[in-house]
mmCIF file of C-alpha atoms in Angstrom:
data_model
loop_
_atom_site.group_PDB
_atom_site.id
_atom_site.type_symbol
_atom_site.label_atom_id
_atom_site.label_comp_id
_atom_site.label_asym_id
_atom_site.label_seq_id
_atom_site.Cartn_x
_atom_site.Cartn_y
_atom_site.Cartn_z
ATOM 1 C CA UNK A 117 10.792 40.502 -40.032
ATOM 2 C CA UNK A 118 12.282 41.689 -43.322
ATOM 3 C CA UNK A 119 11.762 39.623 -46.486
ATOM 4 C CA UNK A 120 15.495 38.872 -46.690
ATOM 5 C CA UNK A 121 15.510 37.655 -43.075
ATOM 6 C CA UNK A 122 12.438 35.492 -43.717
ATOM 7 C CA UNK A 123 14.053 33.906 -46.780
ATOM 8 C CA UNK A 124 17.187 33.198 -44.759
ATOM 9 C CA UNK A 125 15.127 31.592 -42.008
ATOM 10 C CA UNK A 126 13.255 29.438 -44.506
ATOM 11 C CA UNK A 127 16.552 28.253 -45.997
ATOM 12 C CA UNK A 128 17.838 27.264 -42.561
ATOM 13 C CA UNK A 129 14.596 25.450 -41.729
ATOM 14 C CA UNK A 130 14.756 23.489 -44.982
ATOM 15 C CA UNK A 131 18.396 22.551 -44.414
ATOM 16 C CA UNK A 132 17.739 21.519 -40.808
ATOM 17 C CA UNK A 133 14.684 19.433 -41.741
ATOM 18 C CA UNK A 134 16.666 17.572 -44.416
ATOM 19 C CA UNK A 135 19.378 16.590 -41.934
ATOM 20 C CA UNK A 136 17.497 16.256 -38.650
ATOM 21 C CA UNK A 137 13.735 16.396 -39.325
ATOM 22 C CA UNK A 138 11.323 19.296 -39.001
ATOM 23 C CA UNK A 139 12.420 21.645 -36.183
ATOM 24 C CA UNK A 140 10.205 23.241 -33.550
ATOM 25 C CA UNK A 141 10.227 27.039 -33.786
ATOM 26 C CA UNK A 142 9.580 28.960 -30.577
ATOM 27 C CA UNK A 143 9.010 32.621 -29.911
ATOM 28 C CA UNK A 144 11.831 34.211 -27.908
ATOM 29 C CA UNK A 145 10.573 35.446 -24.529
ATOM 30 C CA UNK A 146 12.571 38.455 -23.220
ATOM 31 C CA UNK A 147 13.807 37.509 -19.767
ATOM 32 C CA UNK A 148 11.787 38.858 -16.858
ATOM 33 C CA UNK A 149 12.458 36.059 -14.398
ATOM 34 C CA UNK A 150 12.163 32.279 -14.301
ATOM 35 C CA UNK A 151 10.240 29.982 -11.962
ATOM 36 C CA UNK A 152 9.721 26.279 -11.468
ATOM 37 C CA UNK A 153 6.642 24.613 -9.991
ATOM 38 C CA UNK A 154 7.367 21.165 -8.572
ATOM 39 C CA UNK A 155 4.587 18.702 -7.869
ATOM 40 C CA UNK A 156 3.985 15.160 -6.703
ATOM 41 C CA UNK A 157 0.792 13.750 -8.180
ATOM 42 C CA UNK A 158 -1.263 10.629 -7.542
ATOM 43 C CA UNK A 159 -3.303 9.955 -10.669
ATOM 44 C CA UNK A 160 -4.015 13.646 -11.189
ATOM 45 C CA UNK A 161 -4.397 14.515 -7.471
ATOM 46 C CA UNK A 162 -1.890 16.939 -5.947
ATOM 47 C CA UNK A 163 -0.048 15.372 -3.020
ATOM 48 C CA UNK A 164 2.767 17.945 -2.717
ATOM 49 C CA UNK A 165 3.806 21.194 -4.376
ATOM 50 C CA UNK A 166 6.607 23.738 -4.227
ATOM 51 C CA UNK A 167 7.624 26.783 -6.278
ATOM 52 C CA UNK A 168 11.088 28.299 -6.640
ATOM 53 C CA UNK A 169 12.462 31.404 -8.324
ATOM 54 C CA UNK A 170 15.798 31.367 -10.136
ATOM 55 C CA UNK A 171 18.107 34.020 -8.701
ATOM 56 C CA UNK A 172 21.286 33.089 -10.584
ATOM 57 C CA UNK A 173 22.003 30.807 -13.543
ATOM 58 C CA UNK A 174 24.934 29.431 -15.461
ATOM 59 C CA UNK A 175 25.302 30.180 -18.284
ATOM 60 C CA UNK A 176 24.098 33.643 -17.310
ATOM 61 C CA UNK A 177 22.187 33.826 -20.615
ATOM 62 C CA UNK A 178 20.067 30.916 -19.415
ATOM 63 C CA UNK A 179 20.871 27.539 -17.888
ATOM 64 C CA UNK A 180 20.654 25.533 -14.644
ATOM 65 C CA UNK A 181 20.045 27.673 -11.578
ATOM 66 C CA UNK A 182 23.018 28.198 -9.278
ATOM 67 C CA UNK A 183 21.005 30.038 -6.626
ATOM 68 C CA UNK A 184 17.255 29.809 -6.149
ATOM 69 C CA UNK A 185 14.635 30.679 -3.551
ATOM 70 C CA UNK A 186 11.336 29.178 -2.467
ATOM 71 C CA UNK A 187 8.438 31.523 -3.235
ATOM 72 C CA UNK A 188 4.643 31.640 -3.332
ATOM 73 C CA UNK A 189 3.312 32.353 -6.830
ATOM 74 C CA UNK A 190 -0.389 31.347 -7.047
ATOM 75 C CA UNK A 191 -0.826 32.264 -10.722
ATOM 76 C CA UNK A 192 1.777 29.911 -12.161
ATOM 77 C CA UNK A 193 0.962 27.236 -9.564
ATOM 78 C CA UNK A 194 -2.608 27.259 -10.857
ATOM 79 C CA UNK A 195 -1.421 26.930 -14.463
ATOM 80 C CA UNK A 196 0.983 24.111 -13.605
ATOM 81 C CA UNK A 197 -1.477 22.108 -11.524
ATOM 82 C CA UNK A 198 -4.243 22.486 -14.110
ATOM 83 C CA UNK A 199 -1.862 21.140 -16.760
ATOM 84 C CA UNK A 200 -0.746 18.035 -14.842
ATOM 85 C CA UNK A 201 -4.314 17.313 -13.716
ATOM 86 C CA UNK A 202 -5.444 17.290 -17.349
ATOM 87 C CA UNK A 203 -2.662 14.786 -18.047
ATOM 88 C CA UNK A 204 -3.720 12.607 -15.068
ATOM 89 C CA UNK A 205 -0.095 12.821 -13.988
ATOM 90 C CA UNK A 206 1.274 10.221 -11.609
ATOM 91 C CA UNK A 207 4.609 10.902 -9.880
ATOM 92 C CA UNK A 208 6.890 13.916 -9.784
ATOM 93 C CA UNK A 209 7.250 16.732 -12.302
ATOM 94 C CA UNK A 210 8.786 20.182 -12.538
ATOM 95 C CA UNK A 211 6.924 22.676 -14.699
ATOM 96 C CA UNK A 212 9.121 25.581 -15.769
ATOM 97 C CA UNK A 213 7.943 29.101 -16.596
ATOM 98 C CA UNK A 214 9.665 32.176 -17.984
ATOM 99 C CA UNK A 215 8.295 35.666 -17.317
ATOM 100 C CA UNK A 216 8.001 37.991 -20.316
ATOM 101 C CA UNK A 217 9.646 41.300 -19.374
ATOM 102 C CA UNK A 218 7.333 43.159 -21.807
ATOM 103 C CA UNK A 219 4.077 42.386 -20.041
ATOM 104 C CA UNK A 220 5.117 40.391 -16.917
ATOM 105 C CA UNK A 221 3.125 37.363 -18.079
ATOM 106 C CA UNK A 222 4.371 33.809 -17.410
ATOM 107 C CA UNK A 223 4.947 31.449 -20.339
ATOM 108 C CA UNK A 224 5.297 27.686 -20.115
ATOM 109 C CA UNK A 225 8.769 26.498 -21.124
ATOM 110 C CA UNK A 226 8.813 22.770 -20.417
ATOM 111 C CA UNK A 227 7.798 19.889 -18.171
ATOM 112 C CA UNK A 228 10.536 17.751 -16.588
ATOM 113 C CA UNK A 229 9.055 14.317 -15.737
ATOM 114 C CA UNK A 230 11.809 13.531 -13.226
ATOM 115 C CA UNK A 231 13.580 14.949 -10.196
ATOM 116 C CA UNK A 232 15.043 18.385 -10.913
ATOM 117 C CA UNK A 233 18.432 19.940 -10.207
ATOM 118 C CA UNK A 234 17.039 22.342 -7.609
ATOM 119 C CA UNK A 235 15.439 19.509 -5.591
ATOM 120 C CA UNK A 236 17.245 20.418 -2.357
ATOM 121 C CA UNK A 237 15.474 23.802 -2.248
ATOM 122 C CA UNK A 238 12.102 22.160 -1.702
ATOM 123 C CA UNK A 239 13.481 19.706 0.858
ATOM 124 C CA UNK A 240 15.082 22.581 2.799
ATOM 125 C CA UNK A 241 11.746 24.418 2.733
ATOM 126 C CA UNK A 242 9.805 21.471 4.126
ATOM 127 C CA UNK A 243 8.697 19.505 1.045
ATOM 128 C CA UNK A 244 10.683 16.254 1.002
ATOM 129 C CA UNK A 245 9.769 15.031 -2.487
ATOM 130 C CA UNK A 246 12.028 11.936 -2.508
ATOM 131 C CA UNK A 247 10.602 10.613 0.755
ATOM 132 C CA UNK A 248 7.041 11.417 -0.283
ATOM 133 C CA UNK A 249 7.522 9.623 -3.605
ATOM 134 C CA UNK A 250 8.994 6.645 -1.732
ATOM 135 C CA UNK A 251 5.918 6.505 0.512
ATOM 136 C CA UNK A 252 3.620 6.804 -2.487
ATOM 137 C CA UNK A 253 5.389 3.979 -4.272
ATOM 138 C CA UNK A 254 5.725 1.595 -1.322
ATOM 139 C CA UNK A 255 2.526 2.324 0.617
ATOM 140 C CA UNK A 256 0.224 3.463 -2.169
ATOM 141 C CA UNK A 257 -0.246 6.905 -0.648
ATOM 142 C CA UNK A 258 1.535 9.683 1.237
ATOM 143 C CA UNK A 259 0.691 12.715 3.319
ATOM 144 C CA UNK A 260 -0.277 15.952 1.555
ATOM 145 C CA UNK A 261 2.278 18.754 1.742
ATOM 146 C CA UNK A 262 0.667 21.783 0.132
ATOM 147 C CA UNK A 263 2.291 24.540 2.203
ATOM 148 C CA UNK A 264 5.900 25.371 2.975
ATOM 149 C CA UNK A 265 8.163 28.095 4.310
ATOM 150 C CA UNK A 266 9.043 30.564 1.558
ATOM 151 C CA UNK A 267 12.223 32.650 1.467
ATOM 152 C CA UNK A 268 14.671 29.790 1.948
ATOM 153 C CA UNK A 269 17.518 29.686 -0.558
ATOM 154 C CA UNK A 270 19.649 26.890 -1.934
ATOM 155 C CA UNK A 271 22.981 27.339 -3.725
ATOM 156 C CA UNK A 272 24.892 25.197 -6.200
ATOM 157 C CA UNK A 273 28.319 26.525 -5.246
ATOM 158 C CA UNK A 274 30.417 23.619 -6.618
ATOM 159 C CA UNK A 275 30.799 24.620 -9.322
ATOM 160 C CA UNK A 276 27.827 26.303 -10.926
ATOM 161 C CA UNK A 277 27.813 29.464 -8.847
ATOM 162 C CA UNK A 278 31.592 29.820 -9.147
ATOM 163 C CA UNK A 279 31.221 29.695 -12.937
ATOM 164 C CA UNK A 280 28.416 32.268 -12.680
ATOM 165 C CA UNK A 281 30.775 34.578 -10.755
ATOM 166 C CA UNK A 282 33.594 34.116 -13.282
ATOM 167 C CA UNK A 283 31.345 34.959 -16.227
ATOM 168 C CA UNK A 284 29.257 37.706 -14.608
ATOM 169 C CA UNK A 285 30.043 41.447 -14.785
ATOM 170 C CA UNK A 286 32.509 42.364 -12.029
ATOM 171 C CA UNK A 287 30.265 44.734 -10.082
ATOM 172 C CA UNK A 288 30.185 45.534 -6.370
ATOM 173 C CA UNK A 289 26.698 44.034 -6.137
ATOM 174 C CA UNK A 290 27.763 40.729 -7.729
ATOM 175 C CA UNK A 291 30.872 40.499 -5.564
ATOM 176 C CA UNK A 292 28.916 41.233 -2.377
ATOM 177 C CA UNK A 293 26.183 38.713 -3.219
ATOM 178 C CA UNK A 294 28.590 35.957 -4.241
ATOM 179 C CA UNK A 295 30.553 36.076 -0.988
ATOM 180 C CA UNK A 296 27.478 35.604 1.208
ATOM 181 C CA UNK A 297 28.245 32.052 2.275
ATOM 182 C CA UNK A 298 26.241 31.734 5.485
ATOM 183 C CA UNK A 299 22.728 32.356 6.741
ATOM 184 C CA UNK A 300 19.941 30.503 8.514
ATOM 185 C CA UNK A 301 17.870 30.514 5.322
ATOM 186 C CA UNK A 302 20.686 29.256 3.074
ATOM 187 C CA UNK A 303 21.666 25.694 2.239
ATOM 188 C CA UNK A 304 23.844 24.034 -0.407
ATOM 189 C CA UNK A 305 23.143 21.430 -3.074
ATOM 190 C CA UNK A 306 26.313 19.372 -2.581
ATOM 191 C CA UNK A 307 28.261 20.675 0.413
ATOM 192 C CA UNK A 308 27.178 19.048 3.674
ATOM 193 C CA UNK A 309 29.011 18.321 6.909
ATOM 194 C CA UNK A 310 26.873 15.186 7.301
ATOM 195 C CA UNK A 311 28.205 13.655 4.070
ATOM 196 C CA UNK A 312 31.420 15.026 2.604
ATOM 197 C CA UNK A 313 31.759 12.393 -0.142
ATOM 198 C CA UNK A 314 29.860 14.435 -2.790
ATOM 199 C CA UNK A 315 32.144 17.413 -2.129
ATOM 200 C CA UNK A 316 35.259 15.313 -2.748
ATOM 201 C CA UNK A 317 33.581 13.877 -5.834
ATOM 202 C CA UNK A 318 33.002 17.343 -7.270
ATOM 203 C CA UNK A 319 36.603 18.379 -6.572
ATOM 204 C CA UNK A 320 37.808 15.237 -8.364
ATOM 205 C CA UNK A 321 35.553 16.093 -11.310
ATOM 206 C CA UNK A 322 37.026 19.612 -11.362
ATOM 207 C CA UNK A 323 40.561 18.274 -11.853
ATOM 208 C CA UNK A 324 39.373 15.932 -14.618
ATOM 209 C CA UNK A 325 37.695 18.871 -16.342
ATOM 210 C CA UNK A 326 40.714 21.163 -16.039
ATOM 211 C CA UNK A 327 42.963 18.609 -17.737
ATOM 212 C CA UNK A 328 40.513 17.993 -20.603
ATOM 213 C CA UNK A 329 40.532 20.597 -23.360
ATOM 214 C CA UNK A 330 37.210 19.322 -24.701
ATOM 215 C CA UNK A 331 35.504 19.545 -21.299
ATOM 216 C CA UNK A 332 36.937 22.998 -20.563
ATOM 217 C CA UNK A 333 35.594 24.267 -23.858
ATOM 218 C CA UNK A 334 32.179 22.700 -23.249
ATOM 219 C CA UNK A 335 31.797 24.248 -19.801
ATOM 220 C CA UNK A 336 33.348 27.690 -20.250
ATOM 221 C CA UNK A 337 31.908 28.403 -23.705
ATOM 222 C CA UNK A 338 28.299 27.668 -22.847
ATOM 223 C CA UNK A 339 25.662 30.332 -23.399
ATOM 224 C CA UNK A 340 25.176 32.976 -26.049
#
């Protein structure tokens, strides 16, 4: 970093700290992929685990996943489980990693101590976290689910993946991938023939958003 850039950074840090308190400065990790390790713990003991890879995100510069896939990734699973064991974690958590494109190493991004947006991916793959947590809370214990079927995908079509398509480069590959709506290994976050109420709810939210200038700006101008 040049001296002039360093001085500018120091000025911004001082200004930010005066108004909001001392900021946390993080190193930028060039994007080489992103993964989430989900766990259910009982006082530091692993009762269930699942790992997903982000395939698409909105904003495309980094945000909630709009398409993700269940994978097996022992290295980051080991990191994640070691971390929550040290914390004697009790309950659910999603530990997020970003892969550095320079050396292909995973870096810890954050821990979400709650259910995560991509929850349906794990359920579709055979790890029913909500039911397992219910059993743990009501019965004091639950069965262990430490293996699952990888390769299953889950899609947030309404309206995350549609926004991804609108903002993504208009290439043949993106068009072809976006219009793959069916497959035995594909499910959806909201759309379900067994319960259509969430779908109608999302459509209602769409109309509210379209008629609100503030909301349109917030949604369509996200990202870098």
